[in-house]
Coordinates of C-alpha atoms in Angstrom, one line a residue:
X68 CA -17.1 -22.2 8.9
X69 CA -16.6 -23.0 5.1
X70 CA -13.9 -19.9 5.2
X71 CA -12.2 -21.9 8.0
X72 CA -12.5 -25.3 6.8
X73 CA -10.9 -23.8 3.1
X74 CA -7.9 -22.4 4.7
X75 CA -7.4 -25.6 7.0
X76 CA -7.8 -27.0 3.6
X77 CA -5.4 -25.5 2.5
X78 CA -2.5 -25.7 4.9
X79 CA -2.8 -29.3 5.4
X80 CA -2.3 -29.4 1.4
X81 CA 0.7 -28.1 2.2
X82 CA 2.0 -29.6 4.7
X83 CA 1.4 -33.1 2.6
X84 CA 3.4 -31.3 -0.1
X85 CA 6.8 -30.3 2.0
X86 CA 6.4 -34.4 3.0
X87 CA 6.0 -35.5 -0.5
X88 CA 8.9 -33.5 -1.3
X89 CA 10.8 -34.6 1.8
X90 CA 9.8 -38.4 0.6
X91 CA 11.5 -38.1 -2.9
X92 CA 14.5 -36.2 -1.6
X93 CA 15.2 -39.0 0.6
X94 CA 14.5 -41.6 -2.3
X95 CA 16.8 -39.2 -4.3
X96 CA 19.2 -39.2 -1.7
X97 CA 19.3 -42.7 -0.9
X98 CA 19.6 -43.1 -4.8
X99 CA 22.9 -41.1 -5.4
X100 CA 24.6 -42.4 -2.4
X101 CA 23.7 -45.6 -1.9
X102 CA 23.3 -47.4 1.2
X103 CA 26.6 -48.3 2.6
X104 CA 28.1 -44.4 2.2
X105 CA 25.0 -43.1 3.5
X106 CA 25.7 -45.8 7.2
X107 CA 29.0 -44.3 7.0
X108 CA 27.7 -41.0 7.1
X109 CA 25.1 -41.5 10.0
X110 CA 27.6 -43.7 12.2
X111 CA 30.7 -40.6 11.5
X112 CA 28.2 -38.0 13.0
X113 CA 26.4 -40.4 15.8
X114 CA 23.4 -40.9 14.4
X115 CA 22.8 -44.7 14.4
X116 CA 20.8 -45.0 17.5
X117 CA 18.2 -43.1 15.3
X118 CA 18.7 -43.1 11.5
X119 CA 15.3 -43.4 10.3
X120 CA 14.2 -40.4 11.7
X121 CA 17.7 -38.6 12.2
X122 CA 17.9 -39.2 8.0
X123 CA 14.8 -37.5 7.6
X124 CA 14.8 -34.6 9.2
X125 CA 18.2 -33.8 7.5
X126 CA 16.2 -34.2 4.1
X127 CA 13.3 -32.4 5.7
X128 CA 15.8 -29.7 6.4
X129 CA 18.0 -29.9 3.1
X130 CA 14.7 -29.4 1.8
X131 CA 13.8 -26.2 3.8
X132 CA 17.3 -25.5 2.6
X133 CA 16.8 -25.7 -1.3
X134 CA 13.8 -24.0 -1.0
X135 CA 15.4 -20.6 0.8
X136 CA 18.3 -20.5 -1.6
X137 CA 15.8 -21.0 -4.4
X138 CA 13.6 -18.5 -3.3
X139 CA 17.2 -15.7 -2.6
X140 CA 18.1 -16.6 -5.9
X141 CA 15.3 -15.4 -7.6
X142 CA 15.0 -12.3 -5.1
X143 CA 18.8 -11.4 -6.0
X144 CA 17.7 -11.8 -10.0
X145 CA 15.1 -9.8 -9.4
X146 CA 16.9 -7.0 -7.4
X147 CA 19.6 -7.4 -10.0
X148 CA 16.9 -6.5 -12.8
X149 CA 15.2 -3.5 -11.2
X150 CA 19.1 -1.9 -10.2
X151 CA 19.8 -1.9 -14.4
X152 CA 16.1 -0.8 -15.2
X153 CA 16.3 2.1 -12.7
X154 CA 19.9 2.9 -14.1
X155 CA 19.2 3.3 -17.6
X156 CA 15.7 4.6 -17.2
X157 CA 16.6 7.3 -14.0
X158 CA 15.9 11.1 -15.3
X159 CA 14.1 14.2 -14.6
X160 CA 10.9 12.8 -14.7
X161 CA 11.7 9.6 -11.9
X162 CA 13.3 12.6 -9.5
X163 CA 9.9 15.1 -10.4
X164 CA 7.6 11.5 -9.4
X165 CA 9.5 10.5 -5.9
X166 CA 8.1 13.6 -4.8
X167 CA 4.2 12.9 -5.5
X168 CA 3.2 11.8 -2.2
X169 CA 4.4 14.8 -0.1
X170 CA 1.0 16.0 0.3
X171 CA -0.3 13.6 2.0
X172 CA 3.6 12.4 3.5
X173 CA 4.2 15.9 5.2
X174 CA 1.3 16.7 7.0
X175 CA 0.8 14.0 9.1
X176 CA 4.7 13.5 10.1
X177 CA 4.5 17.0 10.6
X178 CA 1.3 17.1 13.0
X179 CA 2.6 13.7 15.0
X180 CA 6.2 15.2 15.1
X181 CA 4.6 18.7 16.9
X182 CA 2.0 17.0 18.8
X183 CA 2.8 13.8 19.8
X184 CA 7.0 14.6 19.8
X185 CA 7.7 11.7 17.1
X186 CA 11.0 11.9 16.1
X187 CA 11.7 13.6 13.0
X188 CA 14.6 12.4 12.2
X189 CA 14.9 8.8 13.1
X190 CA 11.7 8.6 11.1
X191 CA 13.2 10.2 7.9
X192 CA 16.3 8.0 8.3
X193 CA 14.4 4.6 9.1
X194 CA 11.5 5.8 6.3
X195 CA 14.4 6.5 3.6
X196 CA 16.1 3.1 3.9
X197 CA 12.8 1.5 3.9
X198 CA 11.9 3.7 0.8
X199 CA 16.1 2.2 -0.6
X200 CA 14.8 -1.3 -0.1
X201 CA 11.2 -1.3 -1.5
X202 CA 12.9 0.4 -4.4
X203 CA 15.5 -2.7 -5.3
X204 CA 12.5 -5.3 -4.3
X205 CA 10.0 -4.2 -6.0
X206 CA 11.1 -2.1 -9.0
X207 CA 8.0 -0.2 -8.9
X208 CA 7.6 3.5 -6.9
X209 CA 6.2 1.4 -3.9
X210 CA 5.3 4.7 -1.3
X211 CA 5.8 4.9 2.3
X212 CA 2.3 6.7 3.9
X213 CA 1.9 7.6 7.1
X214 CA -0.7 4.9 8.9
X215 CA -3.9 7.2 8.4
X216 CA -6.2 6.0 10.4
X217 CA -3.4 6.1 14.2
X218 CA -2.3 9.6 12.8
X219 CA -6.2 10.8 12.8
X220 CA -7.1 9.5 16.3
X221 CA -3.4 10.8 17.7
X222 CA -4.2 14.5 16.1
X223 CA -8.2 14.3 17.5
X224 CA -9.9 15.6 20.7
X225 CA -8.5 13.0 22.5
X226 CA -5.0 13.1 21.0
X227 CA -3.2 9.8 22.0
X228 CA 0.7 9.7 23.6
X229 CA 3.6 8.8 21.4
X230 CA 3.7 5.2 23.2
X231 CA 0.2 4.6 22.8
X232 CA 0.8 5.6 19.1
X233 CA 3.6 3.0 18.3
X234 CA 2.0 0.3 20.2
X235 CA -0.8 0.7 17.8
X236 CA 1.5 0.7 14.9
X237 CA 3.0 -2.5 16.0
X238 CA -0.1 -3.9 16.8
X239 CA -1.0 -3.7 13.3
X240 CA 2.3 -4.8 12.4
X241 CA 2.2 -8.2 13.8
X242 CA -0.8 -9.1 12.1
X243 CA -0.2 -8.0 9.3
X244 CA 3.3 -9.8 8.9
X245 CA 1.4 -12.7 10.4
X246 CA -1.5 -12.9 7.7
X247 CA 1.4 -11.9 4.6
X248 CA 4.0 -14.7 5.9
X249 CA 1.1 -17.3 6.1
X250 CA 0.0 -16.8 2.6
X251 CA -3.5 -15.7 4.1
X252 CA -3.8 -12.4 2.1
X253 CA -3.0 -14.3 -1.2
X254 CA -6.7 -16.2 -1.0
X255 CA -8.6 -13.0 0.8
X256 CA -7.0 -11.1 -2.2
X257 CA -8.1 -14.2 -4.6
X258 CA -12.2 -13.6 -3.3
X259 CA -12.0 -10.5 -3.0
X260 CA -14.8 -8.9 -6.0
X261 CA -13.0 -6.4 -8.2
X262 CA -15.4 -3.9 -8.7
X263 CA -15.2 -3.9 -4.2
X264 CA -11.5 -3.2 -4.3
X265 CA -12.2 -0.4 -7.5
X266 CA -15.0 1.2 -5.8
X267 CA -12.4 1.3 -2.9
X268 CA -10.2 3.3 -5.2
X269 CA -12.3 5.6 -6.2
X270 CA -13.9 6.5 -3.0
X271 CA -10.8 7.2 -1.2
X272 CA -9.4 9.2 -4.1
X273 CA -12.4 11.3 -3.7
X274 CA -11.7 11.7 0.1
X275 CA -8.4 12.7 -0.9
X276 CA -9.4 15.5 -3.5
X277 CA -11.9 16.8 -0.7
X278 CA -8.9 16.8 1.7
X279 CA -6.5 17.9 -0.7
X280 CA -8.7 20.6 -1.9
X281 CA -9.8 21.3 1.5
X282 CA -6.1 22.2 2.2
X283 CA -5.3 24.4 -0.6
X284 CA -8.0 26.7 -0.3
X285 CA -9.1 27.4 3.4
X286 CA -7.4 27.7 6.6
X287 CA -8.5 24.7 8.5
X288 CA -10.2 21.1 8.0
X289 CA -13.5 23.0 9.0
X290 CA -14.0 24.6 5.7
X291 CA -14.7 27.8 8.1
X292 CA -12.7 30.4 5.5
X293 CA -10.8 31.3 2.5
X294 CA -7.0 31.7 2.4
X295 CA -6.3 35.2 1.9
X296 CA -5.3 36.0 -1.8
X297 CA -1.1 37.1 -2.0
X298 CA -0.2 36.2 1.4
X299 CA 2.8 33.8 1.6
X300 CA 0.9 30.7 1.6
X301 CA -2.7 32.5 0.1
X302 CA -4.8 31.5 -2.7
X303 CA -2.7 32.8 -5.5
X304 CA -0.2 30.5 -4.7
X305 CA -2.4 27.7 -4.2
X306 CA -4.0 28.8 -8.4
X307 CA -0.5 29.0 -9.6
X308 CA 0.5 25.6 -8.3
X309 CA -2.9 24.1 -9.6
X310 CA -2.1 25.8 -13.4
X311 CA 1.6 24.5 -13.1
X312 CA 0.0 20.6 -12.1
X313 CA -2.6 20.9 -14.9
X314 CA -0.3 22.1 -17.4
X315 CA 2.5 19.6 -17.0
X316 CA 0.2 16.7 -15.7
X317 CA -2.9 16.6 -17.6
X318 CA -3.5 14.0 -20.4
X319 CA -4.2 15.1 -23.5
X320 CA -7.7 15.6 -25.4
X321 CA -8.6 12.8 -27.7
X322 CA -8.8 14.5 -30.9
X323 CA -5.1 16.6 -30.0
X324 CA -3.2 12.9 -29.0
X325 CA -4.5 11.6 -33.0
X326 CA -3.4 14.6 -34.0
X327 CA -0.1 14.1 -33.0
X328 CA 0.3 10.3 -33.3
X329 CA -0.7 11.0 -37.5
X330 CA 1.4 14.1 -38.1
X331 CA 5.3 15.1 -36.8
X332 CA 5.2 15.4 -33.1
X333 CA 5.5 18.4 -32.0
X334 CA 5.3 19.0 -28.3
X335 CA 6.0 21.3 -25.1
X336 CA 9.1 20.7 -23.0
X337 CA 7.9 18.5 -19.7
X338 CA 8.4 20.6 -16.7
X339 CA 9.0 18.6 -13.6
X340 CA 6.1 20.3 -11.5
X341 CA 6.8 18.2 -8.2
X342 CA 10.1 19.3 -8.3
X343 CA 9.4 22.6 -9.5
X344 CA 6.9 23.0 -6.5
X345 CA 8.7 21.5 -3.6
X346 CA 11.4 24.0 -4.6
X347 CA 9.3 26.8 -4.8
X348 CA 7.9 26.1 -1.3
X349 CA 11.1 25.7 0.4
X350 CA 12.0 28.8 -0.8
X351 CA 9.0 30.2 0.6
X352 CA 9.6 28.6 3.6
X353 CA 13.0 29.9 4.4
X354 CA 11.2 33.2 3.5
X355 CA 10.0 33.3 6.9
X356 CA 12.4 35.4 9.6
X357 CA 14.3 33.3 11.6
X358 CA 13.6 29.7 9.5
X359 CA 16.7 28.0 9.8
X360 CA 17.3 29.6 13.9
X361 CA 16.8 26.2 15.3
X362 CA 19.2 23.8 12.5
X363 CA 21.5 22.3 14.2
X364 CA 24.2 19.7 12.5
X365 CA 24.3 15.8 13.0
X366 CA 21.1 13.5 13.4
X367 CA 19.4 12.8 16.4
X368 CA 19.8 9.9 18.6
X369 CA 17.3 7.3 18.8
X370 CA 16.0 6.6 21.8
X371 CA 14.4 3.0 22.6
X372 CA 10.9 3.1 23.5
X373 CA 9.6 1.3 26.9
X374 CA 5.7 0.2 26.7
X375 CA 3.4 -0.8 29.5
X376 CA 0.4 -2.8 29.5
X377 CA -2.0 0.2 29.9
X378 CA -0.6 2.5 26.9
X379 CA -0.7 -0.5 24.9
X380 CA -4.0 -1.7 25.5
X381 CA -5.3 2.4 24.5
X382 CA -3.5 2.2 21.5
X383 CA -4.8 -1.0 19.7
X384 CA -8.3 -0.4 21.0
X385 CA -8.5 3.2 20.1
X386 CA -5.9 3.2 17.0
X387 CA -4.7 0.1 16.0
X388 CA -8.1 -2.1 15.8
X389 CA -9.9 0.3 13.6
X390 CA -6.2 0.7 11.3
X391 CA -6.1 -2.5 10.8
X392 CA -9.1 -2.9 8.6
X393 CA -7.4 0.0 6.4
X394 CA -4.2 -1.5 6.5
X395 CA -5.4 -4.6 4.9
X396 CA -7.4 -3.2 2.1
X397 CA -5.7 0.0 1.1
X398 CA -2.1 -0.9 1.9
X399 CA -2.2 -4.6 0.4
X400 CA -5.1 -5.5 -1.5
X401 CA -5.9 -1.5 -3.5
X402 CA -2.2 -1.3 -3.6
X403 CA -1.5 -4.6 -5.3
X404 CA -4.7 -3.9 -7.6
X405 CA -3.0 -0.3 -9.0
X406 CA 0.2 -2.0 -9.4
X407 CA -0.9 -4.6 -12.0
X408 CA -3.1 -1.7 -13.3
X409 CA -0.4 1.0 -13.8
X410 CA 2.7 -1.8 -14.1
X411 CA 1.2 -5.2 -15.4
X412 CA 5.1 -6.4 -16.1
X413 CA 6.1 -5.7 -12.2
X414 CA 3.1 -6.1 -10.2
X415 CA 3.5 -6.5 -6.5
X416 CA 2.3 -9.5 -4.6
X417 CA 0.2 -9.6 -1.5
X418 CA 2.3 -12.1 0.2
X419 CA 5.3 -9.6 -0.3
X420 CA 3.6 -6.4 0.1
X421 CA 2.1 -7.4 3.8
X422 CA 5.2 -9.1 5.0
X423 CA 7.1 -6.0 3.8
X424 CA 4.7 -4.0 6.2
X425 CA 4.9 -6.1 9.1
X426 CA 9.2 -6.0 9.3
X427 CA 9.3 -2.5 8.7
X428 CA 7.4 -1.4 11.1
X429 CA 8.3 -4.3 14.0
X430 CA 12.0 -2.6 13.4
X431 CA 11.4 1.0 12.9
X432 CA 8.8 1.8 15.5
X433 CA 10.8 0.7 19.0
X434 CA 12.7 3.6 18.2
X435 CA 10.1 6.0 17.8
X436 CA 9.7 6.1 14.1
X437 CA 6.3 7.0 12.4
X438 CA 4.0 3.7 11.8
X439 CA 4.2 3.4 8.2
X440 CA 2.6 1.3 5.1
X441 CA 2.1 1.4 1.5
X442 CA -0.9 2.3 0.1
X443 CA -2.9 2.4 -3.8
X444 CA -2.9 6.5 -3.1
X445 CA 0.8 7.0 -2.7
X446 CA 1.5 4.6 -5.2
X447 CA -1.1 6.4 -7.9
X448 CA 0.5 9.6 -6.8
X449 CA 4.3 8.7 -7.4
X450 CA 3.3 7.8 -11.0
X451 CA 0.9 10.4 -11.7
X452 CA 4.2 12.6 -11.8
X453 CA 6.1 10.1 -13.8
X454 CA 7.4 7.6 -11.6
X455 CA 8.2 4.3 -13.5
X456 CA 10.7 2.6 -11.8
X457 CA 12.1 2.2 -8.3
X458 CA 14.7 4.4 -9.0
X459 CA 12.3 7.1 -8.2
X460 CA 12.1 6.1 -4.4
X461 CA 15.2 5.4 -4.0
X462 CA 16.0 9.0 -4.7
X463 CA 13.4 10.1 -2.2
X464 CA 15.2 7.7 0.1
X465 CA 18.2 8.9 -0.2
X466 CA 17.4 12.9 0.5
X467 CA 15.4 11.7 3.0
X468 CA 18.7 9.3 4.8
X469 CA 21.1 12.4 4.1
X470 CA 18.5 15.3 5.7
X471 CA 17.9 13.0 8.8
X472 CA 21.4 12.1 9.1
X473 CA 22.8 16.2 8.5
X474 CA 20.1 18.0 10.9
X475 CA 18.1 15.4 12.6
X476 CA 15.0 16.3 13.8
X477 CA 16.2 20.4 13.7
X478 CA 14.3 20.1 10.4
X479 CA 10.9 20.7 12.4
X480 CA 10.6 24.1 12.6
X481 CA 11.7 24.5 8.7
X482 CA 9.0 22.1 7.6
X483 CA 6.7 23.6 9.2
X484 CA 6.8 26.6 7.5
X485 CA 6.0 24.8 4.1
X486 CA 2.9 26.6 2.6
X487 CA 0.1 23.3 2.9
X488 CA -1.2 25.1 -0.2
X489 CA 1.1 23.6 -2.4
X490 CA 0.5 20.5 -0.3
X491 CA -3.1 20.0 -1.1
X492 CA -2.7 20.9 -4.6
X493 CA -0.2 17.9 -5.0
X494 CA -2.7 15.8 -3.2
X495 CA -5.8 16.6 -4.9
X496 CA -3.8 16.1 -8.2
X497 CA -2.6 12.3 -7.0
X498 CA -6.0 12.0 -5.8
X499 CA -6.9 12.4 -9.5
X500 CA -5.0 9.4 -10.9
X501 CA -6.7 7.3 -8.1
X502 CA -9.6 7.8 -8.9
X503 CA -8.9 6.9 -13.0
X504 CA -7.1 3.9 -11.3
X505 CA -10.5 2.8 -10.0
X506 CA -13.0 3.7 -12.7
X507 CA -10.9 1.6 -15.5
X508 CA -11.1 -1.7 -13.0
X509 CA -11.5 -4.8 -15.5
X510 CA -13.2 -5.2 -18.7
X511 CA -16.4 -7.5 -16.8
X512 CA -16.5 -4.3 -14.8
X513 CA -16.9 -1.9 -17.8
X514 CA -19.3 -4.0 -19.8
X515 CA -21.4 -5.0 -17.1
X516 CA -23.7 -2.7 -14.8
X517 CA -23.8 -4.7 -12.2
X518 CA -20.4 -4.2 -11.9
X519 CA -20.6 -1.0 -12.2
X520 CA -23.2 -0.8 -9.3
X521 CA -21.4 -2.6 -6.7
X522 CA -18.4 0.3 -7.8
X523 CA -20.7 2.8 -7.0
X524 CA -22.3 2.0 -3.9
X525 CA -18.6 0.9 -2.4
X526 CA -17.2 4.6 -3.7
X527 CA -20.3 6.3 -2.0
X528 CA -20.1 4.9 1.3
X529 CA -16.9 5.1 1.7
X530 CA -17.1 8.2 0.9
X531 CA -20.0 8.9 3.3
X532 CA -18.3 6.7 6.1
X533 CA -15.4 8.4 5.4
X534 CA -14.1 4.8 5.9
X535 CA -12.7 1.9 3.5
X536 CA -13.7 -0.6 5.8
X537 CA -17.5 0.5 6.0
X538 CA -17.4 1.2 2.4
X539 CA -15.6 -2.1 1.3
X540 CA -18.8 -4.4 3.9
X541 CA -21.3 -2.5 1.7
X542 CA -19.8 -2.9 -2.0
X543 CA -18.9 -7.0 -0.8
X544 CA -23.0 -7.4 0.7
X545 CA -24.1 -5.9 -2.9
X546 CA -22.1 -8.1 -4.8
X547 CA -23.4 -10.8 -2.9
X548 CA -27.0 -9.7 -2.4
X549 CA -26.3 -9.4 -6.6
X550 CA -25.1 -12.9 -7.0
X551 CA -27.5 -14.2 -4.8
X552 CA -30.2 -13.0 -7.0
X553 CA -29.2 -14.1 -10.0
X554 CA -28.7 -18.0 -8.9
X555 CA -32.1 -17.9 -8.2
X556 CA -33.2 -16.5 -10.8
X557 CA -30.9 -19.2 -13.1
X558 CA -32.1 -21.8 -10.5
X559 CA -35.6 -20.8 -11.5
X560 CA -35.4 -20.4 -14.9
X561 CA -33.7 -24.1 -15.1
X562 CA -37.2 -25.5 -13.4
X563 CA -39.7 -23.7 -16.0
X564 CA -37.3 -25.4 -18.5
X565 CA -37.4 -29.0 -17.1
X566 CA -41.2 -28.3 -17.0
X567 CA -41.6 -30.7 -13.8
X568 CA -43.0 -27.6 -11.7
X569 CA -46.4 -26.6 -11.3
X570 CA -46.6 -22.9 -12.3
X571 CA -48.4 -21.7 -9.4
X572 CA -45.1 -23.2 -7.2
X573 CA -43.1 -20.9 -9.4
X574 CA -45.1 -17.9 -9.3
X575 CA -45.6 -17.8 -5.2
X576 CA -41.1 -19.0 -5.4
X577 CA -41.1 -15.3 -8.3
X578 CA -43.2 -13.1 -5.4
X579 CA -41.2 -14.5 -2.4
X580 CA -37.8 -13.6 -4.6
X581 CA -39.2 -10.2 -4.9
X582 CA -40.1 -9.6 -1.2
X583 CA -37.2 -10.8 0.0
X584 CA -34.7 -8.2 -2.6
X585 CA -37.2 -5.4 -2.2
X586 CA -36.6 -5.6 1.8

């Protein structure tokens, strides 16, 4: 109820803001034209049956209309900005970042694309464009991720059909859109406990190493057995890819970066290993006889999708309810918190980043195209491999607009054959930055242990779970139970010093206190 009354609160403030404003434009308004022009004005366009209210809906709306072209003009400064930082900054190392995410990217397109008969190429050309735009907007290496949660119930036991799929995705996608446009997510972002959303962070980088990992070295999710050694996609590979990430990658001991800072630098050439890998494995995958039999030349057409009541009902209840949870935390609240972390000059907005989610998707997915959203992994990945600017996903958008537009969704059976090795050892390396995301969190978080606590217990259940939403109702009841218990305690402390209390009130208060945390 106090949630609810704060937001209605809220909205009514402003609402008595837009009239205020509306007010003093017409006072300016009258001002500058003065009464006589402005009767001219009204009786010319047939207005003097109703002035009074005819006048003030065209301030309301010139208003409204100032407002929009001041909010364009400082998009267009802004996309204006980010175009001249990602020209004179683009290089090796934004092209060898755009490719971070694959590993976790790939996969899942791949398994809905097989499975489910997703189209492969309207999703790379609709995914690419999204990845141009996010680019210019946000002048950060914003990702585009596959919506986790609708891929992993589509690729279960009970695998779901392509229309139930998409009518999760857009499920998710209206409210999303709906919470962003409303400026909702700015004040659930605003209460949100940091050491909740950084516990967050670090538990699902964890889940990602294990998957990542999990991918590298074995045959299947089950763990069941090894990849053999020098196969094509064997554990050798999977050891050489690792030493190739850790070389390149790795930050520097303590002692060695002093070292260098003191004396003349001296260091080794920076190989791009995300390039250097996605080539390797596309050579490997053309390696396989008869890779390129089923490329065929010009994209594929989109096909508009037709929903009925009972495919869309299965796919929010199944999919789209328990992605929406995810998609709210991960993809706007954990992404926002890395961005202000990694790039405190360009941090993205929740407002922006949840409206951003909603359109794409509400455009992208009648045709068939993957559900899609940002999220804190994708985004930790893209600069773990030096990503700095948009620039870098532009690029990725752009190979991924020409390969759709060339050979469509012929690309399957070539993309396929990628070794998942090199996959899951680009994952578990992204997975790595994360988690570093999450453990630096604020300074309250690393001076005090509560903080700390409520980090670790969100981290462990999600991990446990093996869901952020479970994980992020745990870490927010500790941080309660933990703020709960030290009002008390303050409130407590406060009547032994006023010395108006008889101590044996205090002491039976102390015991209850203690029951009532011990249970």
């Amino acid at each position: 109820e106090d949630a609810n009354s704060s937001f209605i609160s809220i909205i009514r403030q402003n609402i008595m803001d837009v009239i205020v404003n509306c007010e003093q434009q017409q006072q300016d308004e009258l001002q500058k034209r003065g009464g006589e022009r402005l009767d001219e004005t009204r009786r010319e366009s047939g207005g003097a049956v109703a002035s009074s209210s005819s006048s003030r809906d065209g301030n309301g709306c010139s208003f409204l209309g100032n407002v929009f072209t001041s909010k364009m003009g400082q998009t267009t400064n802004a996309v204006r900005q980010n175009w001249r930082d990602m020209r004179d900054q683009f290089s090796t190392r934004e092209a060898n970042g755009s490719l971070g995410d694959l590993g976790t990217f790939l996969p899942l397109l791949l398994g809905l694309s097989i499975t489910q008969g997703l189209d492969l190429g309207t999703t790379l050309i609709f995914t690419g464009v999204y990845n141009v735009f996010t680019g210019f907007l946000f002048g950060i290496p914003m990702p585009l991720q596959p919506m986790k949660t609708i891929a992993a119930v589509a690729l279960s036991e009970k695998p779901l059909t392509l229309n139930e799929v998409i009518a999760a995705g857009i499920f998710v996608s209206i409210i999303v859109f709906i919470v962003g446009a409303s400026g909702m997510i700015d004040q659930f972002n605003r209460v949100t406990p940091v050491a909740t959303i950084s516990g967050m962070q670090l538990g699902l980088g964890l889940s990602l190493a294990k998957k990542g990992f999990t991918l590298a070295a074995y045959t299947s999710s089950s763990m069941g057995s090894l990849r053999p050694w020098f196969e094509r996609d064997g554990l050798f590979l999977a050891i050489t890819s690792g030493l190739i990430v850790l070389w390149t990658s790795a930050p520097k001991p303590q002692s060695v970066a002093a070292m260098t800072t003191n004396a003349k630098k001296r260091s080794l050439p920076r190989v791009p290993a995300a390039l250097v890998l996605v080539v390797l494995g596309f050579i490997l995958a053309l390696s396989v006889p008869n890779a390129t039999r089923s490329l065929k030349f010009g994209p594929t057409k989109p096909k508009l999708l037709s929903l009925n009541w009972k495919e869309a009902k299965t796919g929010i209840v199944r999919a789209g309810i328990p992605q929406l949870p995810l998609t709210m935390l991960n993809s706007v609240i954990s992404v926002c918190a890395v961005s202000r972390e990694l790039f405190p000059n360009h941090p993205a907005k929740p407002r922006d980043v949840a409206t951003s989610v909603g359109l794409m998707n509400l455009m992208s997915c009648w045709f068939g195209a993957m559900p899609t959203c940002h999220g804190a992994g994708g985004l930790a990945a893209h600069y773990h491999f030096g990503a700095r600017t948009g620039g870098a996903i532009c690029f990725l958008g752009a190979w991924k607009v020409l390969l759709g537009i060339l050979f469509g969704s012929s690309l399957l059976e070539l993309l396929a054959n990628f070794p998942e090795s090199v996959l899951g050892v680009m994952l578990f390396s992204a997975s790595c930055e994360l988690m570093a995301t999450g453990l630096r969190g604020s300074p309250k978080q690393a001076t005090e242990a509560s903080e700390k606590f409520v980090l670790l217990v969100t981290a462990s259940v999600t991990v446990a779970a093996k869901s952020t939403w479970v994980g992020f109702v745990f870490g927010l009841g500790t941080h309660a139970l933990l703020l709960a218990r030290a009002k008390i305690e303050d409130w407590l402390n406060d009547r032994v010093a006023c010395g108006g209390d008889d101590a044996n009130d205090i002491n039976a208060v102390e015991a209850k206190v203690q029951v009532a945390t011990s249970c």
